[in-house]
Amino acid sequence: MTDKSTILAPGSTIGILGGGQLGRMLALAAAKLGLKSHIYCPDPQSPAFDVTPFKTVAAYDDVEALKAFAAQVDVVTYEFENVPAATAEVLAGIKPLRPGANALAVSQDRLLEKGFLASKNIPVAPYRAVHSLDELHQAVAEHGLPAVLKTTRLGYDGKGQRVLRAPGDAEAAFAELAPHPLVLEGFVPFEKEISVVVARGTDGTVRAFDAAENVHRHHILHTSTVPADIPPGVEKHAAMLAKVIVVALDYVGVLGVEFFVVPGERPTLLVNEIAPRVHNSGHWTEAVCLTDQFEQHIRAIAGWPLGDPRRMADVVMQNLVGDEVEMVPNGLDGDTQPHLYGKAEARPGRKMGHINRVVRG
Amino acid sequence: MTDKSTILAPGSTIGILGGGQLGRMLALAAAKLGLKSHIYCPDPQSPAFDVTPFKTVAAYDDVEALKAFAAQVDVVTYEFENVPAATAEVLAGIKPLRPGANALAVSQDRLLEKGFLASKNIPVAPYRAVHSLDELHQAVAEHGLPAVLKTTRLGYDGKGQRVLRAPGDAEAAFAELAPHPLVLEGFVPFEKEISVVVARGTDGTVRAFDAAENVHRHHILHTSTVPADIPPGVEKHAAMLAKVIVVALDYVGVLGVEFFVVPGERPTLLVNEIAPRVHNSGHWTEAVCLTDQFEQHIRAIAGWPLGDPRRMADVVMQNLVGDEVEMVPNGLDGDTQPHLYGKAEARPGRKMGHINRVVRG
């Protein structure tokens, strides 16, 4: 029942699976459009519960709770790609699920994702499925080292992966990550990582935000800088590839695409991964775009016309991780827009908020 | 107990009196800063109740409810200037009330307000208090016609006022508006109305947004255009007068000042009225400022450093009144940022939302 013609009237309710900061920011964007949000999350302390009175606290496999939730909302979306397939099926049987179940299936599994991208002639890093230690050794022999062994599912922020630098690393890495299905990715000598957040509406309109140049620290996004320091042709190519992806998926909503920029006579792009949701590297849009990624996602899934993704200024987004959040409020200066997620405890490695700094001419 | 040194930590709760669109937009801004909002409003259908789980439904003179509310929040603010003095007193005795009770007292009463402004050498339209029909006739003789007879309290959107064009209008106007205390204002041959939204922090920092040029329809704000079409010297002067007002009031928060621009060899400014709160003519800031008026107000009353009020683009804000809201979503085009207030019923004259249109070079 993914009826693409559905246009939500103001006053309708967006159902959001997941109560973290992305769900919270989606709910805030929905409110600006006169839409209500109903948050579904198993954690009673979810940050998103502070920005709407409509909530369900239940497990993602609680079918009765899912059915009751779906009955109370007009469209269902999610803040994370690891929504179980059975959960998606229950919800999609009752209300439009946007983005659709196919986007979830593809992005949940690195092998499926790479296979999908390759089938659309979108370049990805060399990879090979690994079902046994023998296969791992073969893959290492084939791709050379260094290489990265990853679980095909449920990895994020550097979790579920090991770098292999010497042949002797293979056995320990395999022991740590198996029995999960694995994939070995050839190491890409990339110069930098960029990302593009792209949106597609129910009417098929596609709009991409400008590319961001991303820097990570300890496997967690540290900064996104816009504009990215890449040739204009490379930026255009990245936007084009992102658009190909959402069209191929018959996608509705916002999707993030991470690219490696590989140096050469002309720099080339490889897709690292895609995320069928609003993306950390798109938080800068809130500061300098008339329509930010959160509003764009809500507009798309509500069947509304997409907004204008153009940028009014240069900007740097910086994540506030762990106790970095203590810079708010006293470390704020004039050119800084803070955004905190309302999390009570600033644990190490936990994303607590972000700041956008506008760079004025 | 207006302890100006209080700095709210993230996770603190803003208490907001009033559950209309301004309270709703303040709550959304607070959420971005990692602050909770508790809305106090007698109307169980208040738009602001959709954006926070923390609410009190009670009358503004319910002392027990006010006390319980104050006990649950860290600072109290309001979305409307007609907060009863007794209500303000109860709240200010328990938690910091920002802006303070003096700002409420002055802005609730046109005579007090004009007296205050005149005492600071800020020009206002000629006026005279009217306690009787005789005094009205005297005032008309003194100021000439046309003139406007207004109640000193509780007027808004053109309510509580009558234009006198001929001497014979006086008696009927007086009969309609008495026995409320009244004031006759001399008619000002103004060319246009502008407004300035200004903020003052607990540390005394003052920041003004650019002036907006306002056009009304049926006594309700229709559009605010920024920049205003006025000479730079006039805009600077308006900002200066707005700053004088917040300093003189020892003010904390955002305040709106409406000016008449009176043509002449050099245009002059008269203050029409002040509003101790976020202001409809400041809604444009949401589209083109890194810190909008709602965040600026929350920063100020939380004791946080003020943000940057500079503008990234030209913009026109248009109110959506009554069924004008039906342009959302299908009438939206790319350069438009809509903001709807979540009101169920689009009654004539009711502010349902607004749109910001960015004018790009």
Tab-separated table of C-alpha atoms in Angstrom, chain B residues 199-207 247 250-252 306:
chain	number	residue	atom	x	y	z
B	199	ALA	CA	16.929	41.503	21.646
B	200	ARG	CA	18.737	42.098	24.907
B	201	GLY	CA	20.561	39.393	26.837
B	202	THR	CA	21.031	39.009	30.579
B	203	ASP	CA	24.575	40.325	30.071
B	204	GLY	CA	23.225	43.565	28.592
B	205	THR	CA	24.193	42.746	24.992
B	206	VAL	CA	21.744	44.267	22.507
B	207	ARG	CA	21.210	43.014	18.950
B	247	VAL	CA	17.999	49.360	27.712
B	250	ASP	CA	16.290	46.742	31.636
B	251	TYR	CA	14.762	44.213	29.274
B	252	VAL	CA	15.645	40.527	28.736
B	306	LEU	CA	22.783	36.216	21.834
